[in-house]
């Protein structure tokens, strides 16, 4: 197994752990208790909070796939409801409560997974990766589940920053990237409303990709489109590989074995399929 393929395999194991912050009821309650009522307020405040009280423009750029109008409805309004510090506490407390409720009661496994993930997260280069950098310098929490979740979050934002770099390199706009993904896998009924794009914006992106020969008139990916999509995914894996060099192959394999039942519990309990992250059903 190459380190790039290991990066993809390990992502599929730590992403469900991170994703409880988006889907678990405990996370939603924690955000609401912090004054962030409404799913998207909690989402944007929690994910953007490591950056400080930012406005919509940098979040639109860094989150990439959301329509600017959707981001502007949440930011900067959320900071009038909860400070970034309060949002950070809510997202960590909610994630830990969710993990404690859904994972097997195996503290030794939690601690081992956290220890190994922290090595990789601590080695992650953050040049040009704003979300990874902002999360990487947050104080190290106490408790195995908190450490596990935070390390998984640094690594997933590191991978996400690289994925956006790959999309930009492919000369895809944010809406075009979603249209191409739909052209390969389907899912417009989820992708478009969840990211706030209007029908006219979506259809314009279809037209733009049709001119490039990446989708046909119905929005289905052409051979060129499939090739470009595959290139982006492969480049994402390569750009996500660097942190894993901090672990030996044996440690990577051990981490995969330790994470697997934890990831399965998190995925089975809260992750919908299909999902915006592109996680496959395991």
XYZ file of N, CA and C in Angstrom:
846
model
N 0.844 -1.200 0.000
C 0.000 0.000 0.000
C 0.875 1.244 0.000
N 0.633 2.174 -0.925
C 1.388 3.416 -0.946
C 0.921 4.325 0.182
N 1.747 5.322 0.503
C 1.344 6.237 1.569
C 0.125 7.053 1.169
N -0.041 7.315 -0.142
C -1.232 8.032 -0.593
C -2.482 7.181 -0.399
N -2.404 5.885 -0.716
C -3.572 5.022 -0.506
C -3.821 4.818 0.976
N -2.750 4.790 1.780
C -2.929 4.717 3.228
C -3.643 5.966 3.744
N -3.312 7.129 3.153
C -3.959 8.372 3.562
C -5.454 8.310 3.311
N -5.863 7.737 2.174
C -7.296 7.632 1.896
C -7.957 6.642 2.845
N -7.326 5.502 3.066
C -7.907 4.501 3.941
C -8.067 5.035 5.360
N -7.044 5.715 5.862
C -7.115 6.253 7.215
C -8.131 7.384 7.309
N -8.261 8.186 6.249
C -9.295 9.225 6.237
C -10.683 8.611 6.425
N -10.941 7.500 5.775
C -12.237 6.855 5.896
C -12.493 6.338 7.310
N -11.438 6.242 8.117
C -11.570 5.782 9.495
C -11.652 6.931 10.491
N -10.914 8.022 10.250
C -11.001 9.114 11.225
C -12.092 10.122 10.886
N -12.512 10.202 9.620
C -13.567 11.160 9.259
C -14.879 10.893 9.993
N -15.340 9.639 10.150
C -16.581 9.443 10.919
C -16.464 9.916 12.365
N -15.267 9.809 12.941
C -15.065 10.292 14.309
C -15.244 11.803 14.349
N -14.615 12.494 13.405
C -14.782 13.948 13.337
C -16.224 14.333 13.052
N -16.899 13.587 12.172
C -18.198 13.996 11.635
C -19.327 13.993 12.648
N -19.100 13.468 13.851
C -20.175 13.537 14.846
C -20.546 14.985 15.126
N -19.602 15.906 14.950
C -19.897 17.319 15.222
C -20.952 17.884 14.271
N -21.159 17.240 13.118
C -22.150 17.695 12.149
C -23.492 16.985 12.299
N -23.480 15.746 12.762
C -24.686 14.930 12.654
C -25.262 14.426 13.976
N -24.477 14.386 15.034
C -24.969 13.801 16.278
C -25.878 14.772 17.028
N -26.941 14.287 17.637
C -27.834 15.176 18.392
C -27.136 15.851 19.563
N -26.187 15.167 20.176
C -25.470 15.784 21.302
C -24.713 17.038 20.867
N -24.170 17.002 19.647
C -23.464 18.175 19.137
C -24.433 19.317 18.890
N -25.574 18.988 18.334
C -26.590 20.018 18.063
C -27.044 20.680 19.372
N -27.255 19.874 20.401
C -27.687 20.416 21.694
C -26.618 21.333 22.273
N -25.357 20.933 22.150
C -24.274 21.759 22.701
C -24.223 23.120 22.016
N -24.384 23.152 20.703
C -24.393 24.428 19.997
C -25.616 25.270 20.410
N -26.765 24.631 20.511
C -27.965 25.368 20.911
C -27.806 25.947 22.308
N -27.217 25.187 23.226
C -27.000 25.681 24.589
C -26.021 26.853 24.614
N -25.200 26.957 23.582
C -24.260 28.084 23.485
C -24.888 29.294 22.806
N -26.157 29.186 22.430
C -26.847 30.288 21.785
C -26.906 30.203 20.278
N -26.469 29.073 19.721
C -26.417 28.909 18.267
C -27.553 27.995 17.821
N -28.737 28.535 17.813
C -29.911 27.753 17.412
C -30.019 27.721 15.899
N -30.372 26.551 15.386
C -30.427 26.363 13.947
C -29.167 25.657 13.490
N -29.325 24.597 12.720
C -28.194 23.753 12.342
C -27.040 24.548 11.744
N -27.322 25.419 10.782
C -26.239 26.071 10.051
C -25.501 27.096 10.896
N -26.164 27.697 11.874
C -25.427 28.581 12.782
C -24.357 27.786 13.532
N -24.744 26.620 14.061
C -23.776 25.789 14.757
C -22.668 25.320 13.846
N -23.028 24.939 12.628
C -22.024 24.451 11.680
C -20.992 25.528 11.374
N -21.456 26.683 10.926
C -20.509 27.724 10.520
C -19.725 28.275 11.708
N -20.389 28.474 12.848
C -19.664 28.992 14.012
C -18.652 27.975 14.508
N -19.054 26.711 14.614
C -18.147 25.698 15.136
C -16.953 25.470 14.246
N -17.175 25.397 12.955
C -16.065 25.093 12.055
C -15.160 26.309 11.834
N -15.752 27.501 11.850
C -14.960 28.711 11.618
C -14.308 29.248 12.885
N -14.754 28.830 14.049
C -14.282 29.416 15.304
C -12.772 29.387 15.489
N -12.030 28.360 15.030
C -10.575 28.415 15.193
C -9.934 29.605 14.495
N -10.626 30.205 13.515
C -10.096 31.350 12.783
C -10.338 32.670 13.508
N -11.179 32.641 14.562
C -11.573 33.871 15.221
C -12.880 34.389 14.653
N -13.243 35.609 15.002
C -14.534 36.181 14.590
C -14.456 36.701 13.158
N -14.281 35.793 12.227
C -14.124 36.162 10.824
C -15.468 36.526 10.186
N -15.385 37.201 9.065
C -16.570 37.539 8.284
C -16.816 36.454 7.235
N -17.818 36.672 6.410
C -18.228 35.647 5.463
C -17.189 35.379 4.377
N -16.480 36.400 3.922
C -15.609 36.240 2.758
C -14.537 35.164 2.934
N -13.736 35.202 4.023
C -12.729 34.148 4.150
C -13.325 32.773 4.366
N -14.474 32.691 5.031
C -15.114 31.390 5.238
C -15.626 30.834 3.917
N -16.206 31.686 3.089
C -16.635 31.249 1.762
C -15.453 30.695 0.986
N -14.322 31.369 1.065
C -13.131 30.921 0.342
C -12.593 29.614 0.894
N -12.516 29.491 2.208
C -11.867 28.335 2.820
C -12.762 27.101 2.864
N -14.070 27.303 3.034
C -14.975 26.153 3.027
C -15.262 25.711 1.590
N -15.152 26.616 0.651
C -15.122 26.410 -0.789
C -16.447 26.035 -1.433
N -17.169 25.054 -0.915
C -18.302 24.519 -1.677
C -19.618 25.251 -1.436
N -19.646 26.197 -0.503
C -20.885 26.873 -0.159
C -21.113 28.129 -0.997
N -22.373 28.351 -1.352
C -22.726 29.583 -2.048
C -22.465 30.778 -1.131
N -21.904 31.862 -1.653
C -21.612 33.026 -0.806
C -22.825 33.533 -0.037
N -23.990 33.509 -0.667
C -25.188 34.017 0.017
C -25.535 33.184 1.239
N -25.279 31.877 1.173
C -25.578 31.013 2.309
C -24.648 31.315 3.474
N -23.378 31.498 3.188
C -22.417 31.820 4.243
C -22.755 33.170 4.871
N -23.137 34.125 4.036
C -23.423 35.476 4.537
C -24.638 35.518 5.458
N -25.526 34.542 5.329
C -26.677 34.495 6.246
C -26.249 34.119 7.661
N -25.125 33.417 7.783
C -24.669 32.980 9.106
C -23.604 33.896 9.696
N -22.728 34.407 8.858
C -21.586 35.196 9.323
C -21.669 36.634 8.830
N -21.373 37.585 9.682
C -20.814 37.465 11.032
C -21.862 37.390 12.143
N -23.131 37.201 11.803
C -24.195 37.211 12.803
C -23.939 36.249 13.959
N -23.348 35.069 13.676
C -23.182 34.076 14.745
C -22.333 34.604 15.889
N -21.418 35.534 15.599
C -20.546 36.025 16.664
C -21.277 36.971 17.614
N -22.455 37.423 17.218
C -23.300 38.180 18.143
C -24.028 37.244 19.106
N -24.070 35.969 18.770
C -24.782 34.977 19.575
C -23.830 34.168 20.451
N -22.618 33.951 19.957
C -21.614 33.195 20.715
C -20.232 33.614 20.239
N -19.339 33.858 21.161
C -17.971 34.197 20.784
C -17.300 32.963 20.179
N -16.215 33.146 19.423
C -15.488 31.970 18.932
C -15.065 31.026 20.051
N -14.655 31.592 21.185
C -14.244 30.746 22.313
C -15.402 29.890 22.809
N -16.592 30.478 22.874
C -17.764 29.726 23.326
C -18.156 28.667 22.290
N -18.034 29.005 21.022
C -18.338 28.043 19.967
C -17.353 26.880 19.992
N -16.075 27.169 20.231
C -15.071 26.107 20.318
C -15.377 25.154 21.469
N -15.739 25.707 22.605
C -16.072 24.854 23.753
C -17.294 24.002 23.454
N -18.285 24.602 22.786
C -19.498 23.859 22.464
C -19.211 22.727 21.494
N -18.405 22.981 20.471
C -18.150 21.930 19.484
C -17.364 20.778 20.094
N -16.398 21.069 20.967
C -15.632 19.995 21.597
C -16.499 19.221 22.584
N -17.242 19.924 23.423
C -18.088 19.245 24.399
C -19.159 18.398 23.720
N -19.743 18.933 22.641
C -20.768 18.181 21.923
C -20.200 16.958 21.247
N -19.022 17.094 20.659
C -18.396 15.958 19.990
C -18.041 14.870 20.991
N -17.486 15.254 22.125
C -17.113 14.265 23.136
C -18.352 13.560 23.680
N -19.416 14.309 23.926
C -20.647 13.688 24.408
C -21.194 12.694 23.385
N -21.117 13.065 22.117
C -21.595 12.175 21.056
C -20.749 10.912 20.990
N -19.431 11.063 21.009
C -18.561 9.891 20.934
C -18.753 8.974 22.130
N -18.907 9.552 23.305
C -19.096 8.734 24.500
C -20.392 7.939 24.418
N -21.401 8.516 23.773
C -22.702 7.851 23.690
C -22.736 6.734 22.661
N -21.909 6.834 21.622
C -22.051 5.888 20.506
C -20.888 4.917 20.358
N -19.751 5.182 20.993
C -18.607 4.310 20.816
C -18.579 3.197 21.846
N -17.961 2.069 21.505
C -17.754 1.021 22.507
C -16.993 1.588 23.697
N -17.326 1.125 24.896
C -16.703 1.639 26.111
C -15.334 0.984 26.279
N -14.357 1.516 25.525
C -13.009 0.941 25.508
C -11.981 2.064 25.673
N -11.835 2.594 26.893
C -10.926 3.727 27.101
C -9.508 3.483 26.613
N -9.001 2.260 26.749
C -7.637 1.993 26.296
C -7.527 2.143 24.782
N -8.575 1.712 24.061
C -8.581 1.864 22.607
C -8.684 3.339 22.239
N -9.527 4.094 22.953
C -9.645 5.523 22.683
C -8.283 6.197 22.832
N -7.586 5.873 23.925
C -6.311 6.525 24.209
C -5.259 6.150 23.164
N -5.221 4.878 22.759
C -4.235 4.466 21.768
C -4.498 5.143 20.425
N -5.758 5.189 20.033
C -6.099 5.867 18.782
C -5.740 7.343 18.860
N -6.031 7.984 19.994
C -5.699 9.398 20.158
C -4.196 9.621 20.089
N -3.422 8.760 20.755
C -1.972 8.916 20.761
C -1.407 8.857 19.342
N -1.842 7.879 18.562
C -1.315 7.715 17.208
C -1.781 8.842 16.284
N -3.059 9.230 16.397
C -3.555 10.328 15.567
C -2.843 11.634 15.906
N -2.536 11.838 17.184
C -1.849 13.068 17.575
C -0.446 13.139 16.981
N 0.220 12.014 16.828
C 1.539 12.027 16.196
C 1.417 12.521 14.761
N 0.444 11.952 14.021
C 0.244 12.372 12.631
C -0.189 13.828 12.561
N -1.137 14.226 13.398
C -1.622 15.605 13.373
C -0.508 16.583 13.721
N 0.336 16.212 14.672
C 1.434 17.085 15.062
C 2.483 17.247 13.986
N 2.543 16.288 13.058
C 3.523 16.348 11.974
C 2.968 16.998 10.719
N 1.678 17.328 10.723
C 1.041 17.853 9.513
C 1.576 19.235 9.166
N 2.121 19.382 7.974
C 2.548 20.693 7.511
C 1.336 21.550 7.171
N 1.332 22.783 7.606
C 0.143 23.620 7.427
C 0.377 24.819 6.510
N 1.501 24.836 5.807
C 1.737 25.939 4.870
C 0.641 25.952 3.807
N -0.027 27.098 3.658
C -1.099 27.215 2.684
C -2.375 26.511 3.077
N -2.484 26.061 4.312
C -3.661 25.300 4.774
C -4.234 25.990 6.013
N -5.068 26.983 5.774
C -5.508 27.857 6.865
C -6.354 27.132 7.906
N -7.271 26.280 7.474
C -8.125 25.595 8.446
C -7.325 24.602 9.271
N -6.425 23.875 8.632
C -5.577 22.957 9.379
C -4.708 23.723 10.371
N -4.130 24.830 9.922
C -3.254 25.611 10.796
C -4.001 26.151 12.007
N -5.191 26.665 11.790
C -5.962 27.247 12.893
C -6.342 26.189 13.916
N -6.679 24.993 13.448
C -7.036 23.918 14.375
C -5.813 23.331 15.061
N -4.679 23.321 14.366
C -3.484 22.694 14.918
C -2.941 23.420 16.135
N -3.201 24.724 16.244
C -2.634 25.485 17.360
C -3.611 25.652 18.521
N -4.769 25.010 18.438
C -5.681 25.053 19.576
C -5.067 24.295 20.752
N -5.403 24.688 21.978
C -4.855 23.971 23.142
C -5.211 22.482 23.094
N -4.266 21.649 23.481
C -4.511 20.203 23.530
C -5.494 19.919 24.658
N -6.621 19.288 24.342
C -7.614 19.031 25.383
C -7.205 17.857 26.255
N -7.891 17.698 27.361
C -7.657 16.548 28.226
C -8.739 15.507 27.961
N -8.411 14.275 28.241
C -9.357 13.189 28.021
C -9.136 12.552 26.662
N -9.190 11.228 26.613
C -8.865 10.502 25.390
C -9.818 10.835 24.253
N -11.119 10.927 24.526
C -12.078 11.202 23.452
C -11.897 12.610 22.902
N -11.628 13.561 23.773
C -11.389 14.934 23.308
C -10.125 15.000 22.455
N -9.084 14.316 22.887
C -7.839 14.303 22.112
C -8.046 13.596 20.775
N -8.789 12.505 20.800
C -9.075 11.762 19.569
C -9.826 12.638 18.585
N -10.855 13.324 19.061
C -11.654 14.152 18.158
C -10.838 15.319 17.605
N -10.057 15.969 18.463
C -9.315 17.138 17.981
C -8.244 16.736 16.974
N -7.537 15.634 17.218
C -6.525 15.195 16.258
C -7.172 14.823 14.934
N -8.317 14.139 14.991
C -9.036 13.799 13.761
C -9.454 15.056 13.012
N -9.816 16.091 13.741
C -10.253 17.340 13.123
C -9.094 18.040 12.417
N -7.933 18.081 13.047
C -6.763 18.679 12.394
C -6.464 17.945 11.091
N -6.501 16.620 11.125
C -6.155 15.827 9.945
C -7.195 15.962 8.846
N -8.468 16.049 9.227
C -9.475 16.174 8.177
C -9.458 17.555 7.548
N -9.156 18.589 8.325
C -9.049 19.919 7.733
C -7.769 20.029 6.904
N -6.719 19.345 7.306
C -5.501 19.288 6.496
C -5.813 18.653 5.145
N -6.516 17.546 5.161
C -6.899 16.889 3.907
C -7.841 17.776 3.099
N -8.785 18.418 3.787
C -9.727 19.288 3.090
C -9.059 20.473 2.432
N -8.093 21.070 3.113
C -7.348 22.177 2.507
C -6.639 21.712 1.242
N -6.064 20.512 1.288
C -5.398 19.969 0.114
C -6.370 19.664 -1.006
N -7.561 19.186 -0.645
C -8.580 18.890 -1.656
C -8.985 20.163 -2.393
N -9.140 21.250 -1.660
C -9.487 22.523 -2.297
C -8.355 22.981 -3.212
N -7.117 22.796 -2.784
C -5.989 23.140 -3.654
C -6.042 22.334 -4.947
N -6.415 21.056 -4.843
C -6.520 20.216 -6.033
C -7.641 20.690 -6.948
N -8.757 21.119 -6.378
C -9.872 21.630 -7.184
C -9.493 22.937 -7.880
N -8.809 23.814 -7.152
C -8.372 25.080 -7.755
C -7.377 24.799 -8.877
N -6.483 23.855 -8.652
C -5.514 23.487 -9.686
C -6.214 22.945 -10.935
N -7.359 22.282 -10.726
C -8.140 21.761 -11.849
C -8.997 22.836 -12.503
N -8.898 24.061 -12.011
C -9.641 25.207 -12.546
C -11.148 25.000 -12.434
N -11.555 24.478 -11.282
C -12.974 24.298 -10.983
C -13.401 25.321 -9.934
N -14.507 25.998 -10.186
C -15.098 26.853 -9.165
C -15.817 25.966 -8.162
N -16.266 26.576 -7.073
C -16.918 25.786 -6.034
C -18.193 25.113 -6.535
N -19.026 25.837 -7.267
C -20.253 25.222 -7.780
C -19.920 24.190 -8.859
N -18.947 24.486 -9.697
C -18.553 23.522 -10.728
C -18.066 22.211 -10.108
N -17.350 22.301 -9.010
C -16.854 21.090 -8.352
C -18.012 20.202 -7.916
N -19.075 20.816 -7.396
C -20.245 20.037 -6.992
C -20.963 19.457 -8.199
N -21.053 20.235 -9.258
C -21.707 19.754 -10.475
C -20.940 18.560 -11.039
N -19.617 18.629 -11.041
C -18.828 17.508 -11.545
C -18.998 16.290 -10.640
N -19.019 16.514 -9.340
C -19.234 15.393 -8.425
C -20.585 14.735 -8.683
N -21.611 15.542 -8.895
C -22.920 14.993 -9.253
C -22.831 14.221 -10.563
N -22.085 14.760 -11.521
C -21.954 14.091 -12.799
C -21.316 12.722 -12.698
N -20.499 12.531 -11.660
C -19.821 11.243 -11.449
C -20.645 10.320 -10.573
N -21.156 10.857 -9.455
C -21.803 10.016 -8.449
C -23.304 10.264 -8.295
N -23.819 11.336 -8.893
C -25.192 11.730 -8.605
C -25.251 12.511 -7.297
N -26.463 12.870 -6.877
C -26.619 13.523 -5.583
C -26.945 14.994 -5.621
N -27.375 15.521 -6.792
C -27.703 16.943 -6.847
C -28.752 17.303 -5.805
N -29.709 16.419 -5.566
C -30.796 16.727 -4.631
C -30.273 16.959 -3.221
N -29.093 16.457 -2.900
C -28.470 16.714 -1.607
C -27.442 17.840 -1.703
N -26.599 17.767 -2.712
C -25.477 18.707 -2.805
C -25.929 20.141 -3.012
N -26.875 20.368 -3.912
C -27.251 21.742 -4.229
C -27.908 22.455 -3.053
N -28.971 21.900 -2.441
C -29.578 22.638 -1.325
C -28.680 22.722 -0.099
N -27.892 21.673 0.168
C -27.029 21.696 1.352
C -25.905 22.714 1.247
N -25.604 23.136 0.032
C -24.555 24.126 -0.149
C -25.099 25.467 -0.630
N -26.408 25.573 -0.761
C -27.046 26.872 -0.948
C -27.054 27.431 -2.349
N -26.817 26.606 -3.376
C -26.778 27.123 -4.744
C -28.172 27.156 -5.346
N -28.495 28.212 -6.066
C -29.793 28.326 -6.738
C -29.793 27.480 -7.996
N -30.982 27.247 -8.524
C -31.079 26.488 -9.773
C -30.322 27.197 -10.902
N -30.436 28.519 -10.960
C -29.770 29.244 -12.046
C -28.256 29.147 -11.912
N -27.735 29.205 -10.695
C -26.291 29.082 -10.487
C -25.814 27.673 -10.844
N -26.572 26.686 -10.425
C -26.210 25.297 -10.739
C -26.225 25.069 -12.256
N -27.300 25.518 -12.888
C -27.414 25.301 -14.334
C -26.329 26.049 -15.103
N -25.932 27.209 -14.603
C -24.837 27.943 -15.249
C -23.534 27.151 -15.157
N -23.310 26.518 -14.002
C -22.101 25.707 -13.842
C -22.138 24.488 -14.760
N -23.322 23.899 -14.948
C -23.453 22.796 -15.898
C -23.048 23.269 -17.295
N -23.518 24.447 -17.680
C -23.177 24.989 -18.986
C -21.685 25.219 -19.144
N -21.059 25.735 -18.093
C -19.621 26.002 -18.144
C -18.816 24.709 -18.282
N -19.230 23.670 -17.566
C -18.516 22.395 -17.667
C -18.817 21.684 -18.976
N -19.985 21.944 -19.534
C -20.307 21.375 -20.848
C -19.375 21.960 -21.912
N -19.141 23.258 -21.840
C -18.218 23.907 -22.779
C -16.818 23.302 -22.659
N -16.418 22.960 -21.439
C -15.098 22.353 -21.223
C -15.070 20.873 -21.601
N -16.222 20.297 -21.905
C -16.281 18.891 -22.265
C -16.231 17.943 -21.084
N -16.529 18.460 -19.889
C -16.447 17.640 -18.684
C -17.767 16.977 -18.323
N -18.893 17.570 -18.731
C -20.211 16.950 -18.558
C -20.966 17.106 -19.868
N -21.973 16.247 -20.031
C -22.817 16.391 -21.218
C -24.016 17.274 -20.888
N -24.929 17.422 -21.816
C -26.052 18.326 -21.631
C -26.950 17.965 -20.470
N -26.940 16.694 -20.076
C -27.762 16.256 -18.945
C -27.037 16.383 -17.613
N -25.777 16.807 -17.660
C -25.005 16.958 -16.432
C -24.213 15.728 -16.052
N -24.237 14.688 -16.892
C -23.471 13.477 -16.593
C -22.020 13.660 -17.022
N -21.084 13.160 -16.199
C -19.670 13.325 -16.508
C -19.296 12.582 -17.784
N -18.529 13.246 -18.622
C -17.971 12.617 -19.819
C -16.705 11.845 -19.428
N -16.076 11.214 -20.406
C -14.806 10.552 -20.139
C -13.774 11.511 -19.597
N -13.718 12.719 -20.196
C -12.787 13.739 -19.697
C -13.128 14.149 -18.271
N -14.428 14.253 -17.996
C -14.854 14.624 -16.657
C -14.483 13.566 -15.631
N -14.688 12.307 -15.977
C -14.310 11.218 -15.078
C -12.808 11.222 -14.813
N -12.036 11.481 -15.861
C -10.586 11.511 -15.697
C -10.160 12.655 -14.793
N -10.751 13.843 -14.989
C -10.395 14.982 -14.151
C -10.788 14.728 -12.697
N -11.977 14.185 -12.509
C -12.433 13.888 -11.145
C -11.481 12.908 -10.474
N -11.072 11.874 -11.195
C -10.117 10.924 -10.637
C -8.780 11.563 -10.321
N -8.333 12.461 -11.193
C -7.073 13.166 -10.949
C -7.148 14.000 -9.673
N -8.275 14.682 -9.462
C -8.444 15.500 -8.259
C -8.404 14.621 -7.009
N -9.103 13.501 -7.037
C -9.122 12.615 -5.869
C -7.734 12.046 -5.594
N -7.024 11.659 -6.636
C -5.678 11.118 -6.440
C -4.717 12.179 -5.919
N -4.839 13.409 -6.450
C -3.986 14.492 -5.950
C -4.324 14.800 -4.492
N -5.593 14.737 -4.148
C -5.990 14.945 -2.757
C -5.308 13.928 -1.848
N -5.297 12.670 -2.255
C -4.623 11.641 -1.460
C -3.139 11.936 -1.320
N -2.499 12.353 -2.413
C -1.066 12.639 -2.349
C -0.792 13.822 -1.418
N -1.641 14.847 -1.499
C -1.448 16.025 -0.657
C -1.762 15.741 0.814
N -2.533 14.685 1.065
C -2.878 14.318 2.438
C -1.894 13.324 3.044
N -0.913 12.882 2.276
C -0.051 11.785 2.713
C 1.026 12.210 3.708
N 1.464 13.461 3.649
C 2.646 13.896 4.407
C 2.571 13.588 5.915
N 1.448 13.836 6.611
C 1.438 13.566 8.054
C 1.695 12.113 8.414
N 1.335 11.195 7.510
C 1.410 9.776 7.846
C 2.836 9.246 7.782
N 3.754 10.011 7.211
C 5.158 9.610 7.232
C 5.714 9.624 8.652
N 5.014 10.298 9.569
C 5.452 10.328 10.967
C 5.188 9.003 11.676
N 4.355 8.156 11.072
C 4.079 6.831 11.624
C 4.710 5.768 10.734
N 5.245 4.752 11.351
C 5.755 3.632 10.570
C 4.584 2.892 9.928
N 4.903 2.034 8.963
C 3.846 1.236 8.341
C 3.140 0.393 9.393
N 3.889 -0.158 10.319
C 3.282 -0.964 11.381
C 2.354 -0.113 12.247
N 2.773 1.115 12.527
C 1.917 2.004 13.333
C 0.677 2.414 12.562
N 0.806 2.652 11.265
C -0.362 2.962 10.447
C -1.351 1.800 10.474
N -0.836 0.599 10.349
C -1.704 -0.578 10.366
C -2.336 -0.762 11.737
N -1.577 -0.502 12.772
C -2.137 -0.599 14.123
C -3.227 0.445 14.325
N -2.978 1.664 13.852
C -3.987 2.717 13.971
C -5.260 2.326 13.241
N -5.118 1.787 12.044
C -6.299 1.369 11.292
C -7.091 0.322 12.063
N -6.384 -0.625 12.673
C -7.070 -1.656 13.437
C -7.752 -1.115 14.677
N -7.116 -0.165 15.338
C -7.706 0.426 16.548
C -8.901 1.312 16.202
N -8.775 2.061 15.097
C -9.833 2.998 14.711
C -11.064 2.305 14.127
N -10.868 1.163 13.478
C -11.946 0.557 12.702
C -13.249 0.396 13.484
N -13.249 -0.214 14.674
C -14.533 -0.351 15.386
C -15.093 0.980 15.879
N -14.211 1.935 16.181
C -14.676 3.254 16.610
C -15.331 3.976 15.438
N -14.682 3.900 14.274
C -15.237 4.530 13.071
C -16.551 3.889 12.689
N -16.627 2.565 12.783
C -17.859 1.868 12.428
C -18.997 2.278 13.347
N -18.716 2.410 14.635
C -19.757 2.823 15.580
C -20.245 4.227 15.271
N -19.298 5.146 15.002
C -19.677 6.521 14.684
C -20.447 6.580 13.372
N -19.959 5.844 12.366
C -20.616 5.869 11.060
C -22.021 5.290 11.144
N -22.160 4.169 11.818
C -23.471 3.524 11.908
C -24.470 4.377 12.679
N -23.978 5.123 13.660
C -24.885 5.875 14.532
C -25.335 7.193 13.935
N -24.434 7.896 13.248
C -24.794 9.268 12.887
C -24.543 9.682 11.439
N -23.682 8.986 10.710
C -23.320 9.464 9.373
C -24.350 9.004 8.344
N -24.975 9.935 7.621
C -25.932 9.542 6.585
C -25.207 9.098 5.313
N -25.892 8.279 4.534
C -25.357 7.837 3.243
C -26.419 8.045 2.179
N -26.057 8.758 1.093
C -24.781 9.443 0.859
C -24.613 10.631 1.781
N -23.404 11.185 1.825
C -23.111 12.296 2.740
C -22.266 13.330 2.030
N -22.262 14.562 2.526
C -21.524 15.641 1.854
C -20.013 15.419 1.820
N -19.479 14.613 2.742
C -18.030 14.411 2.781
C -17.569 13.401 1.737
N -18.496 12.632 1.181
C -18.106 11.612 0.211
C -17.646 10.326 0.831
N -17.931 10.121 2.123
C -17.558 8.873 2.774
C -18.356 7.717 2.185
N -17.694 6.619 1.829
C -18.440 5.449 1.356
C -19.007 4.682 2.539
N -20.017 3.908 2.268
C -20.545 3.017 3.317
C -19.567 1.883 3.506
N -19.184 1.647 4.757
C -18.183 0.605 5.026
C -18.873 -0.727 5.301
